[in-house]
PDB file of C-alpha atoms and ligand atoms in Angstrom:
ATOM      1  CA  UNK A   1       0.198  -0.151   0.024  1.00 50.00           C
ATOM      2  CA  UNK A   2       1.165   3.313  -0.829  1.00 53.00           C
ATOM      3  CA  UNK A   3       1.603   5.530   2.455  1.00 57.00           C
ATOM      4  CA  UNK A   4      -0.841   8.512   2.159  1.00 64.00           C
ATOM      5  CA  UNK A   5       0.824  11.652   0.888  1.00 58.00           C
ATOM      6  CA  UNK A   6       0.819  13.991   3.723  1.00 58.00           C
ATOM      7  CA  UNK A   7       1.172  17.665   2.548  1.00 55.00           C
ATOM      8  CA  UNK A   8       3.250  19.543   5.278  1.00 56.00           C
ATOM      9  CA  UNK A   9       3.052  23.266   4.762  1.00 52.00           C
ATOM     10  CA  UNK A  10       6.817  23.211   4.529  1.00 52.00           C
ATOM     11  CA  UNK A  11       6.935  20.952   1.742  1.00 49.00           C
ATOM     12  CA  UNK A  12       4.106  23.181  -0.373  1.00 47.00           C
ATOM     13  CA  UNK A  13       6.349  26.360   0.284  1.00 47.00           C
ATOM     14  CA  UNK A  14       3.844  27.967   2.348  1.00 52.00           C
ATOM     15  CA  UNK A  15       5.765  27.580   5.769  1.00 71.00           C
ATOM     16  CA  UNK A  16       6.347  30.270   7.936  1.00 73.00           C
ATOM     17  CA  UNK A  17       9.885  29.129   8.067  1.00 73.00           C
ATOM     18  CA  UNK A  18      10.052  28.409   4.038  1.00 86.00           C
ATOM     19  CA  UNK A  19      12.886  29.670   1.842  1.00 89.00           C
ATOM     20  CA  UNK A  20      10.464  32.346   0.493  1.00 92.00           C
ATOM     21  CA  UNK A  21       9.727  33.657   3.827  1.00 94.00           C
ATOM     22  CA  UNK A  22      13.755  33.882   4.418  1.00 95.00           C
ATOM     23  CA  UNK A  23      14.373  35.501   1.199  1.00 96.00           C
ATOM     24  CA  UNK A  24      12.012  38.343   2.090  1.00 96.00           C
ATOM     25  CA  UNK A  25      13.922  38.847   5.203  1.00 98.00           C
ATOM     26  CA  UNK A  26      17.078  39.155   2.937  1.00 98.00           C
ATOM     27  CA  UNK A  27      15.340  41.475   0.998  1.00 98.00           C
ATOM     28  CA  UNK A  28      14.269  43.683   3.711  1.00 98.00           C
ATOM     29  CA  UNK A  29      17.707  43.579   5.388  1.00 98.00           C
ATOM     30  CA  UNK A  30      19.202  44.610   2.016  1.00 98.00           C
ATOM     31  CA  UNK A  31      16.510  47.411   1.631  1.00 98.00           C
ATOM     32  CA  UNK A  32      17.905  48.596   5.395  1.00 98.00           C
ATOM     33  CA  UNK A  33      21.421  48.965   4.134  1.00 98.00           C
ATOM     34  CA  UNK A  34      22.866  45.902   4.362  1.00 98.00           C
ATOM     35  CA  UNK A  35      25.303  44.883   1.658  1.00 98.00           C
ATOM     36  CA  UNK A  36      27.794  42.326   2.390  1.00 98.00           C
ATOM     37  CA  UNK A  37      26.762  39.206   0.630  1.00 98.00           C
ATOM     38  CA  UNK A  38      28.449  36.664   2.779  1.00 98.00           C
ATOM     39  CA  UNK A  39      26.378  38.087   5.631  1.00 98.00           C
ATOM     40  CA  UNK A  40      23.179  38.260   3.739  1.00 98.00           C
ATOM     41  CA  UNK A  41      24.038  34.510   2.934  1.00 97.00           C
ATOM     42  CA  UNK A  42      24.829  33.119   6.426  1.00 98.00           C
ATOM     43  CA  UNK A  43      21.588  34.895   7.184  1.00 98.00           C
ATOM     44  CA  UNK A  44      19.738  33.185   4.635  1.00 96.00           C
ATOM     45  CA  UNK A  45      21.397  29.892   5.345  1.00 95.00           C
ATOM     46  CA  UNK A  46      21.615  29.646   9.183  1.00 97.00           C
ATOM     47  CA  UNK A  47      18.001  28.482  10.299  1.00 96.00           C
ATOM     48  CA  UNK A  48      16.944  31.301  12.759  1.00 97.00           C
ATOM     49  CA  UNK A  49      13.468  29.415  13.740  1.00 96.00           C
ATOM     50  CA  UNK A  50      15.630  26.721  15.467  1.00 97.00           C
ATOM     51  CA  UNK A  51      16.961  29.396  17.785  1.00 98.00           C
ATOM     52  CA  UNK A  52      13.784  30.351  19.238  1.00 97.00           C
ATOM     53  CA  UNK A  53      10.811  28.391  20.951  1.00 96.00           C
ATOM     54  CA  UNK A  54       8.713  26.392  18.681  1.00 94.00           C
ATOM     55  CA  UNK A  55       5.694  28.396  19.430  1.00 94.00           C
ATOM     56  CA  UNK A  56       7.728  31.649  18.018  1.00 96.00           C
ATOM     57  CA  UNK A  57       8.971  29.928  15.189  1.00 94.00           C
ATOM     58  CA  UNK A  58       6.444  31.289  12.942  1.00 93.00           C
ATOM     59  CA  UNK A  59       7.758  34.688  13.763  1.00 96.00           C
ATOM     60  CA  UNK A  60      11.482  33.654  12.992  1.00 96.00           C
ATOM     61  CA  UNK A  61      12.071  35.380   9.941  1.00 97.00           C
ATOM     62  CA  UNK A  62      10.495  38.813  10.913  1.00 97.00           C
ATOM     63  CA  UNK A  63      12.719  41.399  11.395  1.00 98.00           C
ATOM     64  CA  UNK A  64      12.427  41.633  15.345  1.00 98.00           C
ATOM     65  CA  UNK A  65      13.775  40.564  18.427  1.00 97.00           C
ATOM     66  CA  UNK A  66      12.176  37.854  19.996  1.00 98.00           C
ATOM     67  CA  UNK A  67      12.031  36.382  23.662  1.00 98.00           C
ATOM     68  CA  UNK A  68      14.337  33.345  24.644  1.00 98.00           C
ATOM     69  CA  UNK A  69      13.179  33.068  28.256  1.00 98.00           C
ATOM     70  CA  UNK A  70      15.114  34.406  31.481  1.00 97.00           C
ATOM     71  CA  UNK A  71      14.105  38.133  30.316  1.00 97.00           C
ATOM     72  CA  UNK A  72      16.588  37.696  27.472  1.00 98.00           C
ATOM     73  CA  UNK A  73      16.076  38.027  23.574  1.00 98.00           C
ATOM     74  CA  UNK A  74      17.638  36.992  20.467  1.00 98.00           C
ATOM     75  CA  UNK A  75      18.377  40.019  18.904  1.00 97.00           C
ATOM     76  CA  UNK A  76      16.689  41.600  15.630  1.00 97.00           C
ATOM     77  CA  UNK A  77      18.279  40.149  12.362  1.00 98.00           C
ATOM     78  CA  UNK A  78      19.006  43.750  11.150  1.00 98.00           C
ATOM     79  CA  UNK A  79      21.260  44.336  14.233  1.00 98.00           C
ATOM     80  CA  UNK A  80      22.929  40.934  13.896  1.00 98.00           C
ATOM     81  CA  UNK A  81      23.533  41.675  10.235  1.00 98.00           C
ATOM     82  CA  UNK A  82      25.159  45.256  11.092  1.00 98.00           C
ATOM     83  CA  UNK A  83      27.124  43.831  13.772  1.00 98.00           C
ATOM     84  CA  UNK A  84      28.496  41.143  11.727  1.00 98.00           C
ATOM     85  CA  UNK A  85      29.139  43.424   8.701  1.00 98.00           C
ATOM     86  CA  UNK A  86      30.658  45.629  10.630  1.00 98.00           C
ATOM     87  CA  UNK A  87      33.125  43.099  12.350  1.00 98.00           C
ATOM     88  CA  UNK A  88      34.016  41.425   8.989  1.00 98.00           C
ATOM     89  CA  UNK A  89      34.896  44.974   7.382  1.00 97.00           C
ATOM     90  CA  UNK A  90      37.321  45.473  10.559  1.00 96.00           C
ATOM     91  CA  UNK A  91      38.863  42.067  10.840  1.00 95.00           C
ATOM     92  CA  UNK A  92      42.636  42.401  10.097  1.00 87.00           C
ATOM     93  CA  UNK A  93      43.532  41.441   6.400  1.00 80.00           C
ATOM     94  CA  UNK A  94      44.003  37.686   6.102  1.00 70.00           C
ATOM     95  CA  UNK A  95      46.845  35.988   4.264  1.00 67.00           C
ATOM     96  CA  UNK A  96      46.070  35.329   0.567  1.00 65.00           C
ATOM     97  CA  UNK A  97      43.888  32.398  -0.080  1.00 65.00           C
ATOM     98  CA  UNK A  98      45.421  29.238  -0.804  1.00 65.00           C
ATOM     99  CA  UNK A  99      48.088  29.864   2.193  1.00 67.00           C
ATOM    100  CA  UNK A 100      47.420  27.905   5.385  1.00 68.00           C
ATOM    101  CA  UNK A 101      45.990  30.317   7.458  1.00 75.00           C
ATOM    102  CA  UNK A 102      44.122  29.934  10.801  1.00 85.00           C
ATOM    103  CA  UNK A 103      40.533  31.703  10.686  1.00 92.00           C
ATOM    104  CA  UNK A 104      40.171  34.890  12.546  1.00 96.00           C
ATOM    105  CA  UNK A 105      39.622  34.344  15.959  1.00 98.00           C
ATOM    106  CA  UNK A 106      36.432  36.302  17.130  1.00 98.00           C
ATOM    107  CA  UNK A 107      34.629  36.405  20.781  1.00 98.00           C
ATOM    108  CA  UNK A 108      31.140  36.997  21.378  1.00 98.00           C
ATOM    109  CA  UNK A 109      29.859  38.189  24.700  1.00 98.00           C
ATOM    110  CA  UNK A 110      26.108  36.890  25.250  1.00 98.00           C
ATOM    111  CA  UNK A 111      25.527  33.616  23.679  1.00 98.00           C
ATOM    112  CA  UNK A 112      21.899  34.026  24.595  1.00 98.00           C
ATOM    113  CA  UNK A 113      20.190  31.487  21.938  1.00 98.00           C
ATOM    114  CA  UNK A 114      23.384  31.054  20.093  1.00 98.00           C
ATOM    115  CA  UNK A 115      22.457  32.618  16.702  1.00 98.00           C
ATOM    116  CA  UNK A 116      24.764  35.306  16.597  1.00 98.00           C
ATOM    117  CA  UNK A 117      27.721  32.655  17.121  1.00 98.00           C
ATOM    118  CA  UNK A 118      25.943  30.628  14.859  1.00 98.00           C
ATOM    119  CA  UNK A 119      26.082  33.269  11.812  1.00 98.00           C
ATOM    120  CA  UNK A 120      29.965  33.810  12.871  1.00 98.00           C
ATOM    121  CA  UNK A 121      30.652  30.043  12.710  1.00 98.00           C
ATOM    122  CA  UNK A 122      29.066  29.705   9.496  1.00 98.00           C
ATOM    123  CA  UNK A 123      31.128  32.327   8.366  1.00 97.00           C
ATOM    124  CA  UNK A 124      34.084  30.399   8.808  1.00 96.00           C
ATOM    125  CA  UNK A 125      35.315  32.349  11.850  1.00 97.00           C
ATOM    126  CA  UNK A 126      36.732  30.719  14.841  1.00 98.00           C
ATOM    127  CA  UNK A 127      34.090  31.525  17.534  1.00 98.00           C
ATOM    128  CA  UNK A 128      34.512  31.760  21.333  1.00 98.00           C
ATOM    129  CA  UNK A 129      31.524  32.706  23.379  1.00 98.00           C
ATOM    130  CA  UNK A 130      30.535  33.478  26.922  1.00 98.00           C
ATOM    131  CA  UNK A 131      26.894  33.620  28.586  1.00 98.00           C
ATOM    132  CA  UNK A 132      26.508  34.323  32.300  1.00 98.00           C
ATOM    133  CA  UNK A 133      23.078  32.096  32.238  1.00 98.00           C
ATOM    134  CA  UNK A 134      23.755  28.212  32.441  1.00 98.00           C
ATOM    135  CA  UNK A 135      20.641  27.277  30.904  1.00 98.00           C
ATOM    136  CA  UNK A 136      20.505  29.390  27.886  1.00 98.00           C
ATOM    137  CA  UNK A 137      24.201  28.430  27.172  1.00 98.00           C
ATOM    138  CA  UNK A 138      23.294  24.659  27.469  1.00 98.00           C
ATOM    139  CA  UNK A 139      20.466  25.102  25.053  1.00 98.00           C
ATOM    140  CA  UNK A 140      22.558  27.073  22.544  1.00 98.00           C
ATOM    141  CA  UNK A 141      25.545  24.376  22.722  1.00 98.00           C
ATOM    142  CA  UNK A 142      22.727  21.615  21.716  1.00 98.00           C
ATOM    143  CA  UNK A 143      21.717  24.017  18.770  1.00 98.00           C
ATOM    144  CA  UNK A 144      25.744  24.247  17.736  1.00 98.00           C
ATOM    145  CA  UNK A 145      25.754  20.413  17.928  1.00 98.00           C
ATOM    146  CA  UNK A 146      22.818  19.801  15.925  1.00 97.00           C
ATOM    147  CA  UNK A 147      23.735  22.131  13.117  1.00 97.00           C
ATOM    148  CA  UNK A 148      27.521  20.766  13.139  1.00 97.00           C
ATOM    149  CA  UNK A 149      28.560  24.003  13.969  1.00 97.00           C
ATOM    150  CA  UNK A 150      32.202  24.099  15.889  1.00 96.00           C
ATOM    151  CA  UNK A 151      31.977  26.997  18.712  1.00 98.00           C
ATOM    152  CA  UNK A 152      33.680  27.174  21.858  1.00 98.00           C
ATOM    153  CA  UNK A 153      31.659  28.502  24.760  1.00 98.00           C
ATOM    154  CA  UNK A 154      31.822  28.942  28.423  1.00 98.00           C
ATOM    155  CA  UNK A 155      29.813  29.868  31.188  1.00 98.00           C
ATOM    156  CA  UNK A 156      31.024  32.940  32.809  1.00 98.00           C
ATOM    157  CA  UNK A 157      30.777  36.509  33.097  1.00 98.00           C
ATOM    158  CA  UNK A 158      31.734  38.106  29.839  1.00 98.00           C
ATOM    159  CA  UNK A 159      33.129  41.244  31.446  1.00 98.00           C
ATOM    160  CA  UNK A 160      36.428  39.727  32.357  1.00 97.00           C
ATOM    161  CA  UNK A 161      36.343  38.546  28.597  1.00 98.00           C
ATOM    162  CA  UNK A 162      38.337  35.116  27.901  1.00 98.00           C
ATOM    163  CA  UNK A 163      41.769  35.832  28.456  1.00 94.00           C
ATOM    164  CA  UNK A 164      43.114  32.521  28.205  1.00 94.00           C
ATOM    165  CA  UNK A 165      41.950  32.251  24.590  1.00 96.00           C
ATOM    166  CA  UNK A 166      42.614  35.852  23.540  1.00 93.00           C
ATOM    167  CA  UNK A 167      43.826  38.134  21.790  1.00 97.00           C
ATOM    168  CA  UNK A 168      40.709  38.369  19.679  1.00 98.00           C
ATOM    169  CA  UNK A 169      40.721  39.714  16.035  1.00 98.00           C
ATOM    170  CA  UNK A 170      37.179  40.595  16.525  1.00 98.00           C
ATOM    171  CA  UNK A 171      34.969  41.290  19.661  1.00 98.00           C
ATOM    172  CA  UNK A 172      31.154  41.294  19.459  1.00 98.00           C
ATOM    173  CA  UNK A 173      29.244  42.398  22.777  1.00 98.00           C
ATOM    174  CA  UNK A 174      25.525  41.627  22.394  1.00 98.00           C
ATOM    175  CA  UNK A 175      24.529  43.215  25.848  1.00 98.00           C
ATOM    176  CA  UNK A 176      24.804  46.772  26.681  1.00 97.00           C
ATOM    177  CA  UNK A 177      27.044  48.472  29.301  1.00 97.00           C
ATOM    178  CA  UNK A 178      27.315  52.087  30.306  1.00 96.00           C
ATOM    179  CA  UNK A 179      30.459  52.048  28.884  1.00 96.00           C
ATOM    180  CA  UNK A 180      32.945  49.986  26.906  1.00 96.00           C
ATOM    181  CA  UNK A 181      34.602  47.212  29.167  1.00 96.00           C
ATOM    182  CA  UNK A 182      38.172  47.669  29.417  1.00 96.00           C
ATOM    183  CA  UNK A 183      38.925  43.978  29.850  1.00 97.00           C
ATOM    184  CA  UNK A 184      37.418  43.269  26.441  1.00 98.00           C
ATOM    185  CA  UNK A 185      39.294  46.250  24.649  1.00 97.00           C
ATOM    186  CA  UNK A 186      42.284  44.875  26.192  1.00 97.00           C
ATOM    187  CA  UNK A 187      41.959  41.330  24.683  1.00 98.00           C
ATOM    188  CA  UNK A 188      41.481  43.136  21.309  1.00 97.00           C
ATOM    189  CA  UNK A 189      44.232  41.937  19.244  1.00 97.00           C
ATOM    190  CA  UNK A 190      46.359  45.051  17.260  1.00 96.00           C
ATOM    191  CA  UNK A 191      44.378  45.659  14.146  1.00 96.00           C
ATOM    192  CA  UNK A 192      41.178  44.075  15.438  1.00 97.00           C
ATOM    193  CA  UNK A 193      37.621  45.492  15.658  1.00 98.00           C
ATOM    194  CA  UNK A 194      35.180  45.480  18.576  1.00 98.00           C
ATOM    195  CA  UNK A 195      31.410  46.265  18.149  1.00 98.00           C
ATOM    196  CA  UNK A 196      29.221  46.550  21.250  1.00 98.00           C
ATOM    197  CA  UNK A 197      26.087  48.557  22.381  1.00 98.00           C
ATOM    198  CA  UNK A 198      26.947  51.549  24.842  1.00 98.00           C
ATOM    199  CA  UNK A 199      24.635  53.142  26.958  1.00 96.00           C
ATOM    200  CA  UNK A 200      21.761  52.863  29.576  1.00 83.00           C
ATOM    201  CA  UNK A 201      18.268  54.206  30.289  1.00 78.00           C
ATOM    202  CA  UNK A 202      19.048  57.245  28.080  1.00 84.00           C
ATOM    203  CA  UNK A 203      19.459  55.290  25.041  1.00 93.00           C
ATOM    204  CA  UNK A 204      21.871  53.070  23.429  1.00 97.00           C
ATOM    205  CA  UNK A 205      24.248  53.434  20.706  1.00 98.00           C
ATOM    206  CA  UNK A 206      25.984  50.739  18.766  1.00 98.00           C
ATOM    207  CA  UNK A 207      29.838  51.596  18.991  1.00 98.00           C
ATOM    208  CA  UNK A 208      32.754  50.525  16.789  1.00 98.00           C
ATOM    209  CA  UNK A 209      36.158  50.306  18.061  1.00 98.00           C
ATOM    210  CA  UNK A 210      39.098  50.061  16.023  1.00 98.00           C
ATOM    211  CA  UNK A 211      42.774  49.146  17.501  1.00 97.00           C
ATOM    212  CA  UNK A 212      45.416  50.169  15.353  1.00 95.00           C
ATOM    213  CA  UNK A 213      48.526  47.740  14.608  1.00 92.00           C
ATOM    214  CA  UNK A 214      50.326  50.399  17.190  1.00 93.00           C
ATOM    215  CA  UNK A 215      47.503  50.117  19.644  1.00 91.00           C
ATOM    216  CA  UNK A 216      45.794  53.667  18.814  1.00 95.00           C
ATOM    217  CA  UNK A 217      42.231  53.482  19.545  1.00 96.00           C
ATOM    218  CA  UNK A 218      39.487  54.847  17.163  1.00 97.00           C
ATOM    219  CA  UNK A 219      35.928  54.782  18.403  1.00 98.00           C
ATOM    220  CA  UNK A 220      33.051  55.434  15.857  1.00 98.00           C
ATOM    221  CA  UNK A 221      29.303  55.656  16.553  1.00 98.00           C
ATOM    222  CA  UNK A 222      27.047  53.751  14.301  1.00 97.00           C
ATOM    223  CA  UNK A 223      23.347  53.431  15.098  1.00 95.00           C
ATOM    224  CA  UNK A 224      20.963  53.582  17.776  1.00 96.00           C
ATOM    225  CA  UNK A 225      20.062  50.276  19.227  1.00 96.00           C
ATOM    226  CA  UNK A 226      18.251  48.517  21.990  1.00 94.00           C
ATOM    227  CA  UNK A 227      19.986  45.516  23.923  1.00 96.00           C
ATOM    228  CA  UNK A 228      19.228  43.908  27.083  1.00 95.00           C
ATOM    229  CA  UNK A 229      21.843  44.879  29.666  1.00 96.00           C
ATOM    230  CA  UNK A 230      25.158  43.588  30.344  1.00 98.00           C
ATOM    231  CA  UNK A 231      25.067  42.155  34.034  1.00 97.00           C
ATOM    232  CA  UNK A 232      27.128  40.679  36.371  1.00 96.00           C
ATOM    233  CA  UNK A 233      27.396  37.131  38.216  1.00 94.00           C
ATOM    234  CA  UNK A 234      26.430  33.888  37.110  1.00 96.00           C
ATOM    235  CA  UNK A 235      23.183  31.978  37.121  1.00 97.00           C
ATOM    236  CA  UNK A 236      22.852  28.434  36.909  1.00 95.00           C
TER     237      UNK A 236
HETATM  238  N1  LIG B 301      23.957  36.932  20.856  1.00 84.95           N
HETATM  239  C1  LIG B 301      22.514  36.478  21.345  1.00 84.95           C
HETATM  240  C2  LIG B 301      21.920  37.763  22.227  1.00 84.95           C
HETATM  241  C3  LIG B 301      21.456  37.323  23.504  1.00 84.95           C
HETATM  242  S1  LIG B 301      20.896  38.759  24.667  1.00 84.95           S
HETATM  243  C4  LIG B 301      21.539  35.667  20.486  1.00 84.95           C
HETATM  244  O1  LIG B 301      22.192  35.634  19.298  1.00 84.95           O
HETATM  245  O2  LIG B 301      20.572  35.075  20.988  1.00 84.95           O
HETATM  246  C5  LIG B 301      22.210  38.945  25.396  1.00 84.95           C
HETATM  247  C6  LIG B 301      22.872  37.998  26.065  1.00 84.95           C
HETATM  248  O3  LIG B 301      23.925  38.527  26.911  1.00 84.95           O
HETATM  249  C7  LIG B 301      21.533  37.283  27.444  1.00 84.95           C
HETATM  250  O4  LIG B 301      21.440  35.836  27.233  1.00 84.95           O
HETATM  251  C8  LIG B 301      22.030  37.576  28.500  1.00 84.95           C
HETATM  252  O5  LIG B 301      22.186  36.521  29.608  1.00 84.95           O
HETATM  253  C9  LIG B 301      24.030  37.608  28.458  1.00 84.95           C
HETATM  254  N2  LIG B 301      24.691  38.511  29.170  1.00 84.95           N
HETATM  255  C10 LIG B 301      24.282  39.671  29.668  1.00 84.95           C
HETATM  256  N3  LIG B 301      25.334  39.892  30.458  1.00 84.95           N
HETATM  257  C11 LIG B 301      26.408  38.972  30.672  1.00 84.95           C
HETATM  258  C12 LIG B 301      27.697  39.161  31.084  1.00 84.95           C
HETATM  259  N4  LIG B 301      28.282  39.758  31.804  1.00 84.95           N
HETATM  260  N5  LIG B 301      28.527  37.817  30.457  1.00 84.95           N
HETATM  261  C13 LIG B 301      27.889  36.957  29.987  1.00 84.95           C
HETATM  262  N6  LIG B 301      26.479  37.116  29.135  1.00 84.95           N
HETATM  263  C14 LIG B 301      25.886  37.919  29.362  1.00 84.95           C
END
């Protein structure tokens, strides 16, 4: 007997997580100024719906932040795209392709759902990520494993960085602090780039910090943003 054909919404292309829905998000990001095709491709490829609760999966390809529990959020895709694009553009130049070169080493503070780290890993970067809420980190690690992504992670207060694994060519901070965290700028390699939301109740701005080969710091403000706060202390 032939099995009855069950038409899953996914199979007929009407699913809220279908390629068509994802492509719409890519066009929206493009319209809002994201131009780096590598970033757009990573966002097209990494299944954001697997980084949120099943109940929210149908909203995963809207350009909006979504709750991930513990009072935290997965960042808005445009913000992920903007931070990733800024990071890639600021990374020190790599040796010519064909040579045996280590990938750029990047550090993310605030693993959350794991989505931003997954985007960085999909881009071929060597990703290190730190999260203070143990339960979020456990779930994110399962996602990395399920997707075959190689991400190094640790349960810690990211305000101290990850000195044993540094210095880093790039650092992304995905939670806002009133000022740039000194331990993190110290773990940035010469020629490296750090992208972080800075500010408190009065509003936050996305800041790019470049460290010259001579150690000189150049700071640029990119766009107003809204992030959850960078907090101290660990939670199981
Ligand atoms: N990059 C995440 C966004 C998560 S929201 C994603 O793609 O889903 C910010 C995250 O930063 C939260 O999970 C929060 O718990 C974490 N966080 C806040 N303060 C932190 C700190 N001091 N050290 C590490 N993580 C921190």
